[in-house]
mmCIF file of C-alpha atoms and ligand atoms in Angstrom:
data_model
loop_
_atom_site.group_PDB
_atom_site.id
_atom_site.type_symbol
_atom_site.label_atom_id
_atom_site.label_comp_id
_atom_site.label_asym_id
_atom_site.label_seq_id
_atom_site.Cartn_x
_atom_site.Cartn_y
_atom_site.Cartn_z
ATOM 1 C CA UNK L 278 22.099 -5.685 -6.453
ATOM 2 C CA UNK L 279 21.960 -2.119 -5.998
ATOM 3 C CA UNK L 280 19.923 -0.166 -8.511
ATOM 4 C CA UNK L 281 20.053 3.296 -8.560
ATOM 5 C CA UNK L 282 18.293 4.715 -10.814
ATOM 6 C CA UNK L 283 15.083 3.135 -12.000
ATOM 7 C CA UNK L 284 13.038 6.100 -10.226
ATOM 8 C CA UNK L 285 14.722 9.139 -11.849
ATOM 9 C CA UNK L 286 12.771 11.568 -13.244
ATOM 10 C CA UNK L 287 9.457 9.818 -11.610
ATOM 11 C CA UNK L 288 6.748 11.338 -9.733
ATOM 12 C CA UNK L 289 5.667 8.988 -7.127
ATOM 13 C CA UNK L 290 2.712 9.185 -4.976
ATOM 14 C CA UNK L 291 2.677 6.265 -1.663
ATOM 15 C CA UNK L 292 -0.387 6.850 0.693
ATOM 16 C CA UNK L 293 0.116 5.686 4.049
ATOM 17 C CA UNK L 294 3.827 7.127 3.960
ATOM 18 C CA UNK L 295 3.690 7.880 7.509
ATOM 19 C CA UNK L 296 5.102 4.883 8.974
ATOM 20 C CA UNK L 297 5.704 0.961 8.403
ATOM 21 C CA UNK L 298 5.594 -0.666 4.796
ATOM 22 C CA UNK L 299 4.904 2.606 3.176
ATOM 23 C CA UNK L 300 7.464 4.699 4.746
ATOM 24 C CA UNK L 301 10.228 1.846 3.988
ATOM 25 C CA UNK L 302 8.874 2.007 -0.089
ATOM 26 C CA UNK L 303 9.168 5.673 -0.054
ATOM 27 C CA UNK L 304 12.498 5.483 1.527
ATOM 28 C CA UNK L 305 13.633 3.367 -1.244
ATOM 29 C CA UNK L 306 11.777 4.711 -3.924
ATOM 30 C CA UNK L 307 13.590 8.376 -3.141
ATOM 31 C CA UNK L 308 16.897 6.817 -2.484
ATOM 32 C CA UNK L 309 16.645 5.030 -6.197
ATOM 33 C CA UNK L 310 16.209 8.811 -7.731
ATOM 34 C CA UNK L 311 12.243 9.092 -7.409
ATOM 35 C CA UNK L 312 10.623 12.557 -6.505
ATOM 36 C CA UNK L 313 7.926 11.186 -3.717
ATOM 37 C CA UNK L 314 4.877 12.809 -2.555
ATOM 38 C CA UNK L 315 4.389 11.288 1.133
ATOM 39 C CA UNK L 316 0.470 11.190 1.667
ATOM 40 C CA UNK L 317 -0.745 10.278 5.261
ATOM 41 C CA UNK L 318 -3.637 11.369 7.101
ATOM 42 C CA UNK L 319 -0.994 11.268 10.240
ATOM 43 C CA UNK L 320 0.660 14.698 9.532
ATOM 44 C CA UNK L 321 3.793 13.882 12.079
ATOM 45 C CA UNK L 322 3.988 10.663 10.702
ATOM 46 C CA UNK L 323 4.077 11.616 7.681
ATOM 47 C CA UNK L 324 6.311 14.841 8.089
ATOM 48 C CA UNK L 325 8.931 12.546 9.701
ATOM 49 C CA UNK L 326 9.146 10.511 6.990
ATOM 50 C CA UNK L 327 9.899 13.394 4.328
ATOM 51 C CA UNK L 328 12.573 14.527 6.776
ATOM 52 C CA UNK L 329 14.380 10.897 6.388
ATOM 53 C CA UNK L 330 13.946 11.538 2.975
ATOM 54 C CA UNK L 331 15.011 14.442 2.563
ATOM 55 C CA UNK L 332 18.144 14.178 5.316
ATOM 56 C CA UNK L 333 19.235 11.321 3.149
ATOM 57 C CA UNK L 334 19.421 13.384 -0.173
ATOM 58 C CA UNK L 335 15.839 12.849 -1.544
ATOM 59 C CA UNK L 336 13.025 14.515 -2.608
ATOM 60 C CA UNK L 337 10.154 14.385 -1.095
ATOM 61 C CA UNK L 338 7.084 16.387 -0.085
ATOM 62 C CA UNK L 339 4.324 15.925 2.404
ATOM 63 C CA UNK L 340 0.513 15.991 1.557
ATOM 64 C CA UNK L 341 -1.507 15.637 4.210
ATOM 65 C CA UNK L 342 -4.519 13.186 2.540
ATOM 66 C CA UNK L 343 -7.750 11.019 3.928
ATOM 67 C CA UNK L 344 -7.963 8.950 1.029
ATOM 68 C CA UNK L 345 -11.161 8.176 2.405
ATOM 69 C CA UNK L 346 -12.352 11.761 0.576
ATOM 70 C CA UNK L 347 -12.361 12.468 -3.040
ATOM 71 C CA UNK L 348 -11.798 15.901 -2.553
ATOM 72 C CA UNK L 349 -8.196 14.937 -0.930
ATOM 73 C CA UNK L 350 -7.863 12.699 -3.226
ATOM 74 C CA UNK L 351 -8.082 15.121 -6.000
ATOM 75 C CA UNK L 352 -6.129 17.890 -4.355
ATOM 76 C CA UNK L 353 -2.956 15.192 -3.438
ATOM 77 C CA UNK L 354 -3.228 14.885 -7.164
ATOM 78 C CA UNK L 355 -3.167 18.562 -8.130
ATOM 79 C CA UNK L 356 -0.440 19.360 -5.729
ATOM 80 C CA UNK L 357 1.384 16.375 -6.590
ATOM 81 C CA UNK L 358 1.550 16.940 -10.207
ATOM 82 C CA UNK L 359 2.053 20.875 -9.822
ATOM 83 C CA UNK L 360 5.227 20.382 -7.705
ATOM 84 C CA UNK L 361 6.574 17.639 -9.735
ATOM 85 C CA UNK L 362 5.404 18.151 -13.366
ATOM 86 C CA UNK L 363 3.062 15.278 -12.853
ATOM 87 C CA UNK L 364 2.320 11.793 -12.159
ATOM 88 C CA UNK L 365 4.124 8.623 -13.013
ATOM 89 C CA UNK L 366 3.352 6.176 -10.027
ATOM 90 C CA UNK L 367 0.737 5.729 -7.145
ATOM 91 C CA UNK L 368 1.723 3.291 -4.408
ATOM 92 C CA UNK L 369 -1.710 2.779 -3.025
ATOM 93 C CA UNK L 370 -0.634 1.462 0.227
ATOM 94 C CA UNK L 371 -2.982 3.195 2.654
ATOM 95 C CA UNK L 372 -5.541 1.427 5.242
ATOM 96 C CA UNK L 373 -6.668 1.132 8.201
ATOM 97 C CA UNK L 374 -4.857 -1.554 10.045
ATOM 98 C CA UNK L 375 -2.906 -0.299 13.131
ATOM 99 C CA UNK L 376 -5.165 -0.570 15.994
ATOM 100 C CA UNK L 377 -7.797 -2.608 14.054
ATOM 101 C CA UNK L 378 -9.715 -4.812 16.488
ATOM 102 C CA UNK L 379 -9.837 -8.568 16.115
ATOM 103 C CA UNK L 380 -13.340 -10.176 17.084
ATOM 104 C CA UNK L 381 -15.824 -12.979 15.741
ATOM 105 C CA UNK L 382 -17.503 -11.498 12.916
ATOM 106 C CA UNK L 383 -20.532 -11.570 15.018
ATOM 107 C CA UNK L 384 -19.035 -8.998 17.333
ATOM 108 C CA UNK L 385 -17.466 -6.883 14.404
ATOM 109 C CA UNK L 386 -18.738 -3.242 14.698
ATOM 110 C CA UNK L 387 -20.827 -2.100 12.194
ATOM 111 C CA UNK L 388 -19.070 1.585 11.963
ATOM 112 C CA UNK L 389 -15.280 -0.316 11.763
ATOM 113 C CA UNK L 390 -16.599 -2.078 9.273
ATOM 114 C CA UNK L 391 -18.167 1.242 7.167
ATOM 115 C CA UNK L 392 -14.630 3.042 8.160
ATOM 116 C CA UNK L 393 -13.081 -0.084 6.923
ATOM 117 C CA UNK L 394 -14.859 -0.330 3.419
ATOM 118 C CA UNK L 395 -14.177 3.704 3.429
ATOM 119 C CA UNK L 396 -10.509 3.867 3.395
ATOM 120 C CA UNK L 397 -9.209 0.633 2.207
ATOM 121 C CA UNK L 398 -11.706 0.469 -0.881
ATOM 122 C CA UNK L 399 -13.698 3.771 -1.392
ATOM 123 C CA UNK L 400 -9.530 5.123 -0.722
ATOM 124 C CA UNK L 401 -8.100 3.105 -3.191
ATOM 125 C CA UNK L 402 -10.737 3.932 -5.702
ATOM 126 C CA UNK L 403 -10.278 7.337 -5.204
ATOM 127 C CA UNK L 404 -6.791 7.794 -5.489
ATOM 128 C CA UNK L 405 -7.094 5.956 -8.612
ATOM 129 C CA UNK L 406 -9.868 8.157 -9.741
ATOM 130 C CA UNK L 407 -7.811 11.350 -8.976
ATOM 131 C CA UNK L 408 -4.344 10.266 -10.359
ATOM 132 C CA UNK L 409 -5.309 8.523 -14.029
ATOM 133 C CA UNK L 410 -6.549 11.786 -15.541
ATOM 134 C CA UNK L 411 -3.082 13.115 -15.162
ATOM 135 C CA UNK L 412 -1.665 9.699 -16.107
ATOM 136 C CA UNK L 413 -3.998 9.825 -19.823
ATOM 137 C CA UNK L 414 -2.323 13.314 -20.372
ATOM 138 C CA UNK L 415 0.823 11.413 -20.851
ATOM 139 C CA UNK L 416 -0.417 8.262 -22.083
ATOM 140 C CA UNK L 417 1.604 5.972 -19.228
ATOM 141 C CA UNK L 418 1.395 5.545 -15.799
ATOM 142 C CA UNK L 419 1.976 2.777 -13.265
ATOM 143 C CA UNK L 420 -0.393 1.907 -10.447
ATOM 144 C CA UNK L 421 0.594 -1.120 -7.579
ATOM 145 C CA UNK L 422 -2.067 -1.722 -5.346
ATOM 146 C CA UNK L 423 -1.311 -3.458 -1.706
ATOM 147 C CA UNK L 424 -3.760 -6.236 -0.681
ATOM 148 C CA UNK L 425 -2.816 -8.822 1.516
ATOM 149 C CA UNK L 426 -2.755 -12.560 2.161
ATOM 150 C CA UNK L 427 -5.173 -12.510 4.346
ATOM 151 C CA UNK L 428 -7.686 -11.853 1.503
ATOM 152 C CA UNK L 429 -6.246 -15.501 -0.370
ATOM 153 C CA UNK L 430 -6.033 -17.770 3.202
ATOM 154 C CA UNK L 431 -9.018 -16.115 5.105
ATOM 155 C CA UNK L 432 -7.859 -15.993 9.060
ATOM 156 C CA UNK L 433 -10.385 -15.759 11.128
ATOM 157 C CA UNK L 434 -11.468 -12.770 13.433
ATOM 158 C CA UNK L 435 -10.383 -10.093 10.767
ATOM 159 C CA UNK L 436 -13.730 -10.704 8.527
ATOM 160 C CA UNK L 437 -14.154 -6.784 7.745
ATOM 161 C CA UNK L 438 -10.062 -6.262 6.869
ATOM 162 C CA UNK L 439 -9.653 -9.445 5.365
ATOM 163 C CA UNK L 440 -13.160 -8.760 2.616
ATOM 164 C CA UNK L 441 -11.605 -5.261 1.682
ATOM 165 C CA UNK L 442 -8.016 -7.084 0.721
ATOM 166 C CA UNK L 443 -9.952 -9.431 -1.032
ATOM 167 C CA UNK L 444 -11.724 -6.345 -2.878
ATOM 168 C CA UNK L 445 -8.761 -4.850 -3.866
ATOM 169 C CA UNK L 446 -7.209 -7.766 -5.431
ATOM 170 C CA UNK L 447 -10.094 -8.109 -7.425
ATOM 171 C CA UNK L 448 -10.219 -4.490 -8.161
ATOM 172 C CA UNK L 449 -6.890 -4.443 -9.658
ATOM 173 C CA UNK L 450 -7.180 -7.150 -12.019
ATOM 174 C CA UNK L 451 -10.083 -5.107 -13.057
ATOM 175 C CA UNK L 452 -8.902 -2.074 -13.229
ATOM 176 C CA UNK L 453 -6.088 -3.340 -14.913
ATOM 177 C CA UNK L 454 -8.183 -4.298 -18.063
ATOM 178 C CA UNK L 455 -9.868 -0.830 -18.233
ATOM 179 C CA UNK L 456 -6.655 0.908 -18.280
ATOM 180 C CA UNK L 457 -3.991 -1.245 -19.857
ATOM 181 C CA UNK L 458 -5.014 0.227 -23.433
ATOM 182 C CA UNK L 459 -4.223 3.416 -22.240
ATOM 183 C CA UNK L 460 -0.681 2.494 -21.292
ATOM 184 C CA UNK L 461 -1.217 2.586 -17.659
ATOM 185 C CA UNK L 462 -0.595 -0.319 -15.747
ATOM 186 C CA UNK L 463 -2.185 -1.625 -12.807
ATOM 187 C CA UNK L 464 -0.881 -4.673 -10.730
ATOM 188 C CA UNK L 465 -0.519 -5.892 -7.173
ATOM 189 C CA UNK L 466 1.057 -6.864 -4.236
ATOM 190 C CA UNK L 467 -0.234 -8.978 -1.391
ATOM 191 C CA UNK L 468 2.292 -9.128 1.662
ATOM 192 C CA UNK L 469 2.164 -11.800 4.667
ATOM 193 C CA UNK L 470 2.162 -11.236 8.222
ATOM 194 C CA UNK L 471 4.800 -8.133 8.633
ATOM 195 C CA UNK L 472 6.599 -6.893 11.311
ATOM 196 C CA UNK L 473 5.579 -3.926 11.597
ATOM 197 C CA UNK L 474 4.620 -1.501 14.616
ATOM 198 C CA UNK L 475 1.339 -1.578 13.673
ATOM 199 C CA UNK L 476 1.198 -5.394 13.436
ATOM 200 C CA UNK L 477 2.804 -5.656 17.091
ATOM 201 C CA UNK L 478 0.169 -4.079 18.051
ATOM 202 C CA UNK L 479 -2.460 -5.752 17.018
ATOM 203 C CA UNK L 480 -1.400 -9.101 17.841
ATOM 204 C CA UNK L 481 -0.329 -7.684 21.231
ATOM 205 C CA UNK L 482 0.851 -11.191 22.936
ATOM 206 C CA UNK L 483 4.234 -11.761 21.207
ATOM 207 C CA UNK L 484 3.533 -15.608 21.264
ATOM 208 C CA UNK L 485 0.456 -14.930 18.692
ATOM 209 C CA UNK L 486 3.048 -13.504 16.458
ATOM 210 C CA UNK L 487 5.200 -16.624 16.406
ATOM 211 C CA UNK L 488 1.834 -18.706 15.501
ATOM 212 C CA UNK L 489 1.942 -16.790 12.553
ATOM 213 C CA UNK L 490 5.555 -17.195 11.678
ATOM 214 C CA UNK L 491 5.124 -21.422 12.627
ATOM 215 C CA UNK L 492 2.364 -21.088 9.448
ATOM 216 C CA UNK L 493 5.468 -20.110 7.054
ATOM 217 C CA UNK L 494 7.673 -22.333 5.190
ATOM 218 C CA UNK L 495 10.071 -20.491 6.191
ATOM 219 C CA UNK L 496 10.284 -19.597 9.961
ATOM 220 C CA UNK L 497 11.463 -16.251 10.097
ATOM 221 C CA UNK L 498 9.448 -12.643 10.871
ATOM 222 C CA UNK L 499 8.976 -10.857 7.898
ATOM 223 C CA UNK L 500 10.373 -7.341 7.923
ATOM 224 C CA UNK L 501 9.169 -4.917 5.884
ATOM 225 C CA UNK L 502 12.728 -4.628 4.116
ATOM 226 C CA UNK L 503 11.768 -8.395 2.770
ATOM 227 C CA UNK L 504 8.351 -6.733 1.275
ATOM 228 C CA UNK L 505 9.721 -4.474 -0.367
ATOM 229 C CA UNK L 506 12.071 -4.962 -3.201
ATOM 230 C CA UNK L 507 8.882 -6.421 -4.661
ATOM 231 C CA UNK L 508 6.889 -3.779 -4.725
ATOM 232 C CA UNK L 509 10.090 -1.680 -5.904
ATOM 233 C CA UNK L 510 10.592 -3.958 -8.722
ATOM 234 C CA UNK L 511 6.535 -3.715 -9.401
ATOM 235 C CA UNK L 512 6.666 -0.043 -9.672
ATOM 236 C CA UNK L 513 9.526 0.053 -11.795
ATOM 237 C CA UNK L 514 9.486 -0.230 -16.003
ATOM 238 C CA UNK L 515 11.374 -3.324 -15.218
ATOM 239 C CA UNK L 516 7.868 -4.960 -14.472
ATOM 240 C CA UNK L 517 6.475 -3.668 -17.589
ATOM 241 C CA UNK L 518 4.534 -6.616 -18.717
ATOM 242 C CA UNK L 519 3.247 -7.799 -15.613
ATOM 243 C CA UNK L 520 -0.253 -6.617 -15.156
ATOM 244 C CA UNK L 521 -3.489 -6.796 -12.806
ATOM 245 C CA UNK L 522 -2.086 -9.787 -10.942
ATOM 246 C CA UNK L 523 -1.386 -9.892 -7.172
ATOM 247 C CA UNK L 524 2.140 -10.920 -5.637
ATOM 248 C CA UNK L 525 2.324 -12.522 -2.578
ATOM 249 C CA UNK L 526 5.546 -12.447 0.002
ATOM 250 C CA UNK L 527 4.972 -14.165 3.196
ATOM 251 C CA UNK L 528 8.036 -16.446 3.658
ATOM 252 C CA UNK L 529 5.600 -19.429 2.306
ATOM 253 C CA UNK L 530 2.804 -18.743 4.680
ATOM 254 C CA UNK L 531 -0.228 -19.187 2.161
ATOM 255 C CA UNK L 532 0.479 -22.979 0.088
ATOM 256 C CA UNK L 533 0.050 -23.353 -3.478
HETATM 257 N N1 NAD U 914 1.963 -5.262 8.275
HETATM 258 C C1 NAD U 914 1.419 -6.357 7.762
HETATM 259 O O1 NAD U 914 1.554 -7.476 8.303
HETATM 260 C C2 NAD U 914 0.657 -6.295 6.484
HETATM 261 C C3 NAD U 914 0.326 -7.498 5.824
HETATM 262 C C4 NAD U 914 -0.382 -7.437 4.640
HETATM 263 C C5 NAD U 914 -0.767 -6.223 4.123
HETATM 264 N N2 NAD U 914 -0.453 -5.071 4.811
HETATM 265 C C6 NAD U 914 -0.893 -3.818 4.242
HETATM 266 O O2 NAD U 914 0.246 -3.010 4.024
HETATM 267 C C7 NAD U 914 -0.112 -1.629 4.235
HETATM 268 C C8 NAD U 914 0.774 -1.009 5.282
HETATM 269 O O3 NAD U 914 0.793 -1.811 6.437
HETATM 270 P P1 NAD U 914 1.549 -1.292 7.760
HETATM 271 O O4 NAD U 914 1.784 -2.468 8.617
HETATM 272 O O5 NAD U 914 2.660 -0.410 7.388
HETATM 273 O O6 NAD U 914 0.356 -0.421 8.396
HETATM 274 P P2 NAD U 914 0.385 0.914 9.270
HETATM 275 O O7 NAD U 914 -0.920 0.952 9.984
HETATM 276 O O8 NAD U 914 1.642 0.987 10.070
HETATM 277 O O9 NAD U 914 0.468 2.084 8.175
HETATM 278 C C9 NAD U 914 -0.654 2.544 7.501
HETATM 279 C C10 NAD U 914 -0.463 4.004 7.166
HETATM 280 O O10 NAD U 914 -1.648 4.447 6.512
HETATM 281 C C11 NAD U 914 -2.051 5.680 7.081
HETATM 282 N N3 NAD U 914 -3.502 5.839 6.930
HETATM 283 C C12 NAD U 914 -4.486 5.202 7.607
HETATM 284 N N4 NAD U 914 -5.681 5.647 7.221
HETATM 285 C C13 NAD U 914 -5.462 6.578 6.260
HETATM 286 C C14 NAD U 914 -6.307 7.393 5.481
HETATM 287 N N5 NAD U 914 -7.647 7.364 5.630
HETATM 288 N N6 NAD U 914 -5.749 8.230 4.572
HETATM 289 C C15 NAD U 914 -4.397 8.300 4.435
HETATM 290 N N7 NAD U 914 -3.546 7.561 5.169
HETATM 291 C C16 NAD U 914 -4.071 6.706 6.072
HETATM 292 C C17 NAD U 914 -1.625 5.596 8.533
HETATM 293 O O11 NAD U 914 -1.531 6.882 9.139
HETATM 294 C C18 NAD U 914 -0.276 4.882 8.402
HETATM 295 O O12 NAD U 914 0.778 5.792 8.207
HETATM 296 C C19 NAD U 914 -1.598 -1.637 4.540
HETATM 297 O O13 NAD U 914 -2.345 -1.539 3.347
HETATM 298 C C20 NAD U 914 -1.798 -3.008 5.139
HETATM 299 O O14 NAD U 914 -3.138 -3.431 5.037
HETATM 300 C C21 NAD U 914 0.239 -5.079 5.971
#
């Protein structure tokens, strides 16, 4: 079923717009009336995406961002709430994951690992820390968080990616019972094994990729067009009571 309209009149932020998941929630986001600030560090990427957008009959805007810095953080904020009268929504989607390397955690290096804790943590924090002061002025806000399921099955060789998912599902049921007082809401989503650009190339050998997809239930590749109507459907007031828990979609890759 088609909605619409559940985004009109919202100012959404999604890091990590550039390309993959994020760009396919801020294409739908837009195309369901939402204003969307596209923040990448990958300024092509990112500009790209606003031009889909836009071409399409949304609005958008680029910010270029390293969520990894507090200072970006806060001026993604500033911008986004001068251009579009504030902020409703942050899609905290951002990390590093294309190109990540896969190794024993033995051989793991110690600055990927720093980066790692940097972006997909510190990054998350920040934007968090830079968009709720605008949220309080308003006294709602909505914040979805994207772990992963690696974080809840633990595969190996990915020790330093898979600890910060982990981190962020924690942090959101946390920060989801500092803030849900204050009428902003914080919950989660954890997506399987996606088929995205980045993940091709990271597994590399198509044949690892259809390990992955024997794991599932059901033995398909998940696209990122079957991740996201959750994460819609999070970030909308339809999800209004569902709060600091994590949602997994992975085609029945991690068992109850
Ligand atoms: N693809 C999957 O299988 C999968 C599975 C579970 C979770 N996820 C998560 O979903 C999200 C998107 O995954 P994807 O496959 O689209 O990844 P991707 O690597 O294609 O996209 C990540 C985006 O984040 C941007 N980015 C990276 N570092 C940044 C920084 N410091 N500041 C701002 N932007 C930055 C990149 O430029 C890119 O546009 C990530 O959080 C990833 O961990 C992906």
């Amino acid at each position: 079923m088609s909605r619409p309209d559940r985004f009109v009149g919202k100012s959404v932020i999604v890091t990590g717009a550039g390309q993959g998941l994020g760009r396919v929630y801020a294409e739908g986001i837009a195309a369901e009336g939402g204003s969307v600030v596209v923040a990448d560090i990958n300024d092509v990427a990112g500009k790209e995406t606003v031009a889909r957008i836009v071409e399409a009959g949304g609005r958008a805007m680029f910010v270029h961002t390293d969520i990894s810095s507090r200072a970006g953080t806060e001026e993604l904020a500033r911008q986004t709430a001068a251009e579009f009268g504030g902020i409703d929504i942050l899609l905290n989607n951002a990390a590093m994951y294309d190109g990540m390397a896969m190794a024993p955690f033995t051989e793991l290096d110690e600055t990927d690992w720093d980066r790692m804790f940097a972006v997909n943590v510190r990054g998350t924090w920040n934007c968090c820390k830079a968009v709720v002061p605008y949220m309080r002025e308003r006294g709602t806000g909505t914040i979805v968080n994207i772990a992963s399921t690696t974080a809840l099955i633990g595969p190996p060789l990915l020790l330093h990616y898979t600890a910060t998912k982990g981190a962020i599902v924690a942090l959101t049921r946390a920060l989801a019972n500092e803030l849900g007082e204050e009428g902003i809401r914080v919950t989660g989503c954890s997506p399987g094994v996606t088929y995205t650009q980045a993940t091709n190339n990271i597994l590399g050998d198509p044949v690892l990729g259809d390990i992955f997809v024997e794991m599932q239930a059901v033995k398909k590749k998940l696209q990122p067009e079957d991740v996201a109507p959750l994460v819609l459907f999070l970030c909308s007031d339809e999800a209004g009571m569902i709060v600091g828990q994590n949602y997994v979609v992975d085609g029945g890759w991690m068992k109850p």
